[in-house]
Short mmCIF file of C-alpha atoms in Angstrom, two decimals:
data_model
loop_
_atom_site.label_atom_id
_atom_site.label_comp_id
_atom_site.label_asym_id
_atom_site.label_seq_id
_atom_site.Cartn_x
_atom_site.Cartn_y
_atom_site.Cartn_z
CA MET A 181 -93.91 65.26 -8.81
CA SER A 182 -96.51 65.39 -6.36
CA SER A 183 -97.58 62.63 -4.20
CA SER A 184 -100.53 61.45 -6.63
CA GLU A 185 -98.10 61.42 -9.32
CA SER A 186 -96.19 58.87 -7.71
CA SER A 187 -96.11 55.54 -7.33
CA ALA A 188 -94.50 55.53 -3.66
CA PRO A 189 -96.34 55.12 -0.60
CA THR A 190 -97.24 58.21 1.42
CA VAL A 191 -97.34 58.23 5.13
CA ARG A 192 -99.26 60.77 7.20
CA ALA A 193 -97.59 62.44 9.94
CA THR A 194 -98.33 64.92 12.95
CA VAL A 195 -96.16 66.89 15.17
CA VAL A 196 -97.65 68.22 18.15
CA GLN A 197 -96.71 71.62 19.86
CA ALA A 198 -98.06 71.59 23.12
CA SER A 199 -96.90 72.40 26.58
CA THR A 200 -96.47 70.07 29.54
CA ILE A 201 -98.66 70.34 32.54
CA PHE A 202 -95.62 71.07 34.63
CA TYR A 203 -95.07 68.67 37.82
CA ASP A 204 -97.88 66.86 37.03
CA THR A 205 -97.15 63.66 34.85
CA PRO A 206 -100.23 62.33 35.23
CA ALA A 207 -101.93 64.98 33.87
CA THR A 208 -99.74 65.22 31.20
CA LEU A 209 -99.89 61.67 29.89
CA ASP A 210 -103.86 62.37 30.24
CA LYS A 211 -103.17 65.45 27.78
CA ALA A 212 -100.79 63.21 25.58
CA GLU A 213 -103.93 60.73 25.02
CA ARG A 214 -106.36 63.84 23.69
CA LEU A 215 -103.76 64.85 21.25
CA LEU A 216 -102.95 61.55 20.22
CA ALA A 217 -106.75 60.60 19.90
CA GLU A 218 -107.08 64.01 17.56
CA ALA A 219 -104.30 63.26 15.33
CA ALA A 220 -105.28 59.51 15.03
CA SER A 221 -108.75 60.96 13.93
CA TYR A 222 -107.09 62.68 10.99
CA GLY A 223 -105.76 59.50 9.83
CA SER A 224 -101.87 60.06 11.26
CA GLN A 225 -99.90 57.17 11.13
CA LEU A 226 -97.01 58.72 13.14
CA VAL A 227 -97.28 61.21 15.71
CA VAL A 228 -94.29 63.23 17.35
CA PHE A 229 -93.95 65.02 20.56
CA PRO A 230 -91.68 67.85 21.83
CA GLU A 231 -88.53 67.10 23.77
CA ALA A 232 -89.09 66.85 27.73
CA PHE A 233 -93.44 66.40 26.94
CA VAL A 234 -93.49 64.25 29.56
CA GLY A 235 -91.47 65.49 32.97
CA GLY A 236 -91.06 68.76 31.74
CA TYR A 237 -88.49 71.18 30.29
CA PRO A 238 -87.58 73.23 32.93
CA ARG A 239 -87.36 76.87 31.06
CA GLY A 240 -86.16 79.61 33.42
CA SER A 241 -85.14 77.85 35.81
CA ASN A 242 -81.32 77.76 37.34
CA PHE A 243 -81.69 75.58 40.45
CA GLY A 244 -80.42 77.75 42.31
CA VAL A 245 -76.85 77.20 41.15
CA SER A 246 -73.75 79.16 40.53
CA ILE A 247 -70.15 78.11 40.79
CA GLY A 248 -69.18 76.73 43.91
CA ASN A 249 -72.73 76.99 45.42
CA ARG A 250 -76.12 75.25 45.46
CA THR A 251 -79.12 76.73 46.99
CA LEU A 252 -81.74 74.64 49.57
CA LYS A 253 -84.35 75.86 47.28
CA GLY A 254 -82.31 74.98 44.00
CA LYS A 255 -82.12 71.41 45.35
CA GLU A 256 -86.05 71.35 46.56
CA ASP A 257 -86.75 72.33 42.95
CA PHE A 258 -84.41 69.32 41.56
CA ARG A 259 -86.57 66.56 43.95
CA LYS A 260 -89.60 67.75 42.44
CA TYR A 261 -88.39 67.69 39.05
CA HIS A 262 -87.00 63.95 39.64
CA ALA A 263 -90.45 62.90 41.41
CA ALA A 264 -92.00 64.45 37.69
CA ALA A 265 -89.36 62.15 35.63
CA ILE A 266 -90.38 58.60 34.73
CA ASP A 267 -88.35 55.02 34.81
CA VAL A 268 -87.92 53.77 31.20
CA PRO A 269 -89.38 51.41 31.19
CA GLY A 270 -92.10 51.53 33.96
CA PRO A 271 -95.34 52.09 34.02
CA GLU A 272 -95.74 55.58 32.13
CA VAL A 273 -93.75 54.06 29.55
CA ASP A 274 -96.60 51.11 29.47
CA ARG A 275 -99.24 53.73 29.00
CA LEU A 276 -97.61 55.37 26.46
CA ALA A 277 -97.21 52.06 24.78
CA ALA A 278 -101.01 51.16 25.36
CA MET A 279 -102.20 54.74 23.61
CA ALA A 280 -99.91 53.60 20.29
CA GLY A 281 -101.71 50.48 20.40
CA LYS A 282 -105.30 52.10 20.97
CA TYR A 283 -104.74 54.60 18.49
CA LYS A 284 -102.84 52.29 16.01
CA VAL A 285 -100.33 54.93 15.58
CA PHE A 286 -96.15 54.97 15.51
CA LEU A 287 -95.61 57.46 18.92
CA VAL A 288 -92.25 59.49 19.02
CA MET A 289 -92.69 60.97 22.59
CA GLY A 290 -89.97 63.30 24.49
CA VAL A 291 -89.66 62.17 28.47
CA ILE A 292 -87.28 62.96 31.20
CA GLU A 293 -85.86 59.72 32.09
CA ARG A 294 -85.29 58.82 35.89
CA ASP A 295 -82.39 56.24 35.95
CA GLY A 296 -81.67 56.16 39.89
CA TYR A 297 -80.93 59.28 40.77
CA THR A 298 -79.80 60.55 37.50
CA LEU A 299 -82.19 62.47 34.81
CA TYR A 300 -81.89 62.13 30.98
CA CYS A 301 -83.51 63.61 28.56
CA THR A 302 -84.62 60.98 26.56
CA VAL A 303 -87.02 60.41 23.45
CA VAL A 304 -89.07 57.01 23.52
CA PHE A 305 -90.50 54.83 20.28
CA PHE A 306 -93.58 52.91 20.01
CA ASN A 307 -95.03 50.69 17.34
CA ASN A 308 -98.63 50.99 16.14
CA GLN A 309 -99.07 47.57 17.81
CA GLY A 310 -98.38 48.93 21.21
CA CYS A 311 -94.90 47.66 21.61
CA TYR A 312 -92.29 49.75 23.14
CA LEU A 313 -89.16 49.53 20.47
CA GLY A 314 -86.27 51.40 22.70
CA LYS A 315 -84.95 55.04 23.09
CA HIS A 316 -82.59 57.68 22.68
CA ARG A 317 -81.03 59.32 25.66
CA LYS A 318 -79.56 62.95 24.73
CA LEU A 319 -76.03 62.80 24.14
CA MET A 320 -74.74 66.15 25.00
CA PRO A 321 -77.27 68.65 26.87
CA THR A 322 -76.99 72.32 26.32
CA ALA A 323 -75.30 74.78 28.60
CA LEU A 324 -77.70 75.04 31.97
CA GLU A 325 -78.89 71.58 30.86
CA ARG A 326 -76.19 69.85 32.24
CA ILE A 327 -76.62 70.55 35.93
CA ILE A 328 -79.68 68.29 35.75
CA TRP A 329 -79.76 65.88 32.92
CA GLY A 330 -77.12 62.83 32.55
CA PHE A 331 -74.85 62.43 29.14
CA GLY A 332 -76.13 59.78 26.91
CA ASP A 333 -73.96 57.04 25.30
CA GLY A 334 -73.53 55.24 21.79
CA SER A 335 -75.55 52.41 22.79
CA THR A 336 -78.71 54.77 22.32
CA VAL A 337 -78.56 56.30 19.16
CA PRO A 338 -81.57 53.95 17.42
CA VAL A 339 -82.90 53.79 13.97
CA PHE A 340 -85.96 51.71 13.84
CA ASP A 341 -86.99 50.01 10.94
CA THR A 342 -90.56 50.10 10.48
CA PRO A 343 -92.88 49.50 7.99
CA ILE A 344 -93.67 53.04 7.61
CA GLY A 345 -89.50 54.09 7.34
CA LYS A 346 -86.56 53.92 9.12
CA ILE A 347 -87.30 56.51 12.30
CA GLY A 348 -84.71 57.93 14.57
CA ALA A 349 -84.72 61.01 16.50
CA ALA A 350 -81.83 63.65 17.85
CA ILE A 351 -82.76 66.39 20.52
CA CYS A 352 -82.68 69.89 20.22
CA TRP A 353 -79.06 71.16 20.25
CA GLU A 354 -77.24 67.80 19.47
CA ASN A 355 -78.70 68.15 15.76
CA LYS A 356 -75.96 70.40 15.39
CA MET A 357 -73.54 67.39 16.09
CA PRO A 358 -72.82 66.58 12.54
CA LEU A 359 -70.98 63.14 13.74
CA LEU A 360 -74.01 61.95 15.13
CA ARG A 361 -76.16 63.09 12.21
CA THR A 362 -73.64 60.94 10.10
CA ALA A 363 -74.20 58.04 12.60
CA MET A 364 -77.99 58.26 11.82
CA TYR A 365 -77.75 58.56 8.05
CA ALA A 366 -75.37 55.46 8.04
CA LYS A 367 -77.90 53.44 10.00
CA GLY A 368 -80.26 54.61 6.98
CA ILE A 369 -82.78 57.29 8.98
CA GLU A 370 -85.68 58.04 6.70
CA ILE A 371 -87.80 59.76 9.08
CA TYR A 372 -85.77 61.96 11.37
CA CYS A 373 -87.67 63.51 14.21
CA ALA A 374 -85.85 66.61 15.92
CA PRO A 375 -87.66 67.17 19.11
CA THR A 376 -86.50 70.47 20.33
CA ALA A 377 -87.15 73.45 22.38
CA ASP A 378 -85.41 76.06 20.22
CA SER A 379 -88.07 78.10 18.83
CA ARG A 380 -85.77 81.01 17.19
CA GLU A 381 -86.57 81.24 13.69
CA VAL A 382 -82.97 80.53 12.69
CA TRP A 383 -84.10 77.03 14.01
CA GLN A 384 -85.45 76.25 10.76
CA ALA A 385 -82.44 76.63 8.77
CA SER A 386 -80.68 73.49 10.68
CA MET A 387 -84.01 71.78 9.85
CA THR A 388 -83.92 72.34 6.28
CA HIS A 389 -80.07 71.39 6.01
CA ILE A 390 -80.39 68.16 7.69
CA ALA A 391 -83.67 67.44 5.07
CA LEU A 392 -81.15 68.14 2.66
CA GLU A 393 -77.98 66.92 3.67
CA GLY A 394 -79.86 63.33 4.91
CA GLY A 395 -82.21 62.63 1.71
CA CYS A 396 -84.64 62.47 4.73
CA PHE A 397 -87.99 63.95 6.26
CA VAL A 398 -87.54 65.79 9.16
CA LEU A 399 -90.28 66.44 12.13
CA SER A 400 -89.50 68.82 14.51
CA ALA A 401 -91.63 69.35 17.34
CA ASN A 402 -91.51 71.90 19.99
CA GLN A 403 -93.65 73.20 23.06
CA PHE A 404 -95.74 76.25 22.93
CA CYS A 405 -95.77 77.45 26.31
CA ARG A 406 -96.74 80.67 28.01
CA ARG A 407 -95.65 81.96 31.42
CA LYS A 408 -99.08 80.25 33.26
CA ASP A 409 -98.08 76.84 32.10
CA TYR A 410 -95.56 76.71 34.55
CA PRO A 411 -96.20 77.16 38.35
CA ALA A 412 -96.43 80.44 39.89
CA PRO A 413 -93.76 82.07 41.86
CA PRO A 414 -92.23 82.21 44.25
CA GLU A 415 -92.73 78.42 43.61
CA TYR A 416 -91.25 78.35 40.03
CA VAL A 417 -89.16 81.47 38.97
CA PHE A 418 -88.07 82.30 35.62
CA SER A 419 -84.43 83.75 36.33
CA GLY A 420 -83.60 86.78 35.38
CA THR A 421 -86.55 87.71 33.33
CA GLU A 422 -89.78 87.06 36.14
CA GLN A 423 -90.33 90.59 36.78
CA ASP A 424 -90.93 91.30 32.88
CA LEU A 425 -93.50 88.24 32.65
CA THR A 426 -97.00 88.40 32.41
CA PRO A 427 -99.02 84.88 32.61
CA GLU A 428 -99.83 85.06 28.66
CA SER A 429 -96.22 85.97 28.12
CA VAL A 430 -95.35 83.56 25.40
CA VAL A 431 -92.03 81.95 27.00
CA CYS A 432 -91.57 79.29 24.12
CA ALA A 433 -93.20 80.01 20.91
CA GLY A 434 -92.98 76.79 19.15
CA GLY A 435 -91.91 76.64 15.40
CA SER A 436 -92.87 72.79 14.96
CA VAL A 437 -92.36 72.18 11.34
CA ILE A 438 -92.11 69.32 8.66
CA ILE A 439 -89.74 69.57 6.19
CA SER A 440 -89.29 66.86 3.04
CA PRO A 441 -85.95 65.62 1.54
CA SER A 442 -85.66 68.10 -1.21
CA GLY A 443 -85.93 71.08 1.66
CA THR A 444 -89.57 71.86 0.97
CA VAL A 445 -91.21 73.06 4.10
CA LEU A 446 -94.63 70.66 4.02
CA ALA A 447 -96.52 72.15 7.13
CA GLY A 448 -95.52 74.72 9.78
CA PRO A 449 -93.39 76.24 11.35
CA ASN A 450 -96.52 77.24 13.68
CA TYR A 451 -95.84 80.02 16.21
CA ASP A 452 -99.20 81.10 16.83
CA GLY A 453 -100.15 78.71 19.90
CA GLU A 454 -100.63 74.89 20.57
CA ALA A 455 -101.24 73.19 17.24
CA LEU A 456 -101.17 69.73 15.73
CA ILE A 457 -99.16 70.22 12.37
CA THR A 458 -99.57 67.38 9.96
CA ALA A 459 -98.44 66.69 6.61
CA ASP A 460 -98.37 63.75 4.12
CA LEU A 461 -95.05 62.21 3.41
CA ASP A 462 -94.53 60.79 -0.03
CA VAL A 463 -91.87 58.08 0.31
CA GLY A 464 -90.60 58.19 -3.24
CA GLU A 465 -88.79 61.73 -2.30
CA ILE A 466 -86.52 59.95 -0.42
CA ALA A 467 -84.82 58.30 -3.38
CA ARG A 468 -85.41 61.04 -5.64
CA ALA A 469 -83.19 63.24 -2.62
CA LYS A 470 -80.54 60.57 -2.54
CA PHE A 471 -80.22 60.47 -6.43
CA ASP A 472 -78.78 63.61 -6.15
CA PHE A 473 -76.72 63.62 -3.18
CA ASP A 474 -76.28 60.41 -0.46
CA VAL A 475 -74.13 61.74 2.15
CA VAL A 476 -73.01 57.90 3.22
CA GLY A 477 -73.22 56.24 -0.22
CA HIS A 478 -72.43 57.56 -3.59
CA TYR A 479 -71.02 60.94 -2.13
CA ALA A 480 -68.72 59.47 0.50
CA ARG A 481 -65.40 59.25 0.35
CA PRO A 482 -64.08 56.76 3.02
CA GLU A 483 -60.52 56.79 2.01
CA VAL A 484 -60.35 60.24 3.18
CA LEU A 485 -62.95 60.70 5.58
CA SER A 486 -65.05 58.09 7.75
CA LEU A 487 -66.43 57.99 11.24
CA MET A 488 -65.93 55.38 13.91
CA VAL A 489 -69.07 54.94 16.52
CA ARG A 490 -68.39 53.47 19.76
CA ASP A 491 -72.01 52.03 20.30
CA HIS A 492 -71.60 50.09 23.55
CA PRO A 493 -72.95 50.94 26.64
CA ALA A 494 -70.52 53.19 29.01
CA THR A 495 -71.23 52.20 32.63
CA PRO A 496 -69.27 53.29 35.32
CA VAL A 497 -69.21 50.07 37.29
CA CYS A 498 -68.85 46.79 36.00
CA PHE A 499 -69.30 43.46 38.47
CA THR A 500 -67.33 40.39 37.09
CA SER A 501 -70.10 38.19 38.74
CA GLU A 502 -72.87 39.58 36.68
CA ALA A 503 -70.98 39.25 33.75
CA SER A 504 -70.30 35.10 34.47
CA HIS A 505 -73.53 34.65 34.47
CA LYS A 506 -74.39 35.85 31.36
#
């Protein structure tokens, strides 16, 4: 059934496939606004940016780490990366909120969040009135990401009920965590955002599976980057591959995609360059898909299989005087 045959509303959504301006957060925010303005000019109501778009995904870097040793250059690399991160909330979040309000779009943005001297790979959410809604911190960084990013907890796994649908996000390989997905399905997610750094073709299989499993729209946004989008060596080095790269070498090929609850690819995947990938989401597809399979509804067997989610903040230090004043 086409959207024209359905009485359900449609939502125009865009996933942004573009690179960070590395180590230059103000310039990256300027670029984000240009892309947001372009998407809004196409009538987009929801715009999703890639993982770590603000702050940068430090592809190829090892931060000078080997077991038992950290180099001085690696420590300086971390200092610069920390400086490019943003506070949430903070002035950059305020600017992103103002952009969402200016262009009247719901905005989902991947950022590197700075909390003191620990960084988190985070997604921040804004409504089309320019209000910051909240954030999701990546629960499980992958491989060497764990030396630079902290771990999120169950208090930042939100699904926001908005006029265009229930929106949430999981970042990159945490999309492979079935219990996390189940928690999001239980919160009623309808527009499942999947900012990522994985441009392999096999990523598409995961995105299609999630759409079918969750009966939801899946919007996956990845960066498209060439070597020249990162600082030149020796300031920034792609460990193990630098000698094989030219400035034009593609180091992340994108693959951003929009998939319907029936598993139909609505737009993308795009491996060609920076792009805005747009599709109209027929909201009626959700009910039609859930009729077949509702993973936390009529297809659940809670007397056999159930899940408990610890969704309180996991803070390492609590002060009793603060608690008594609340």
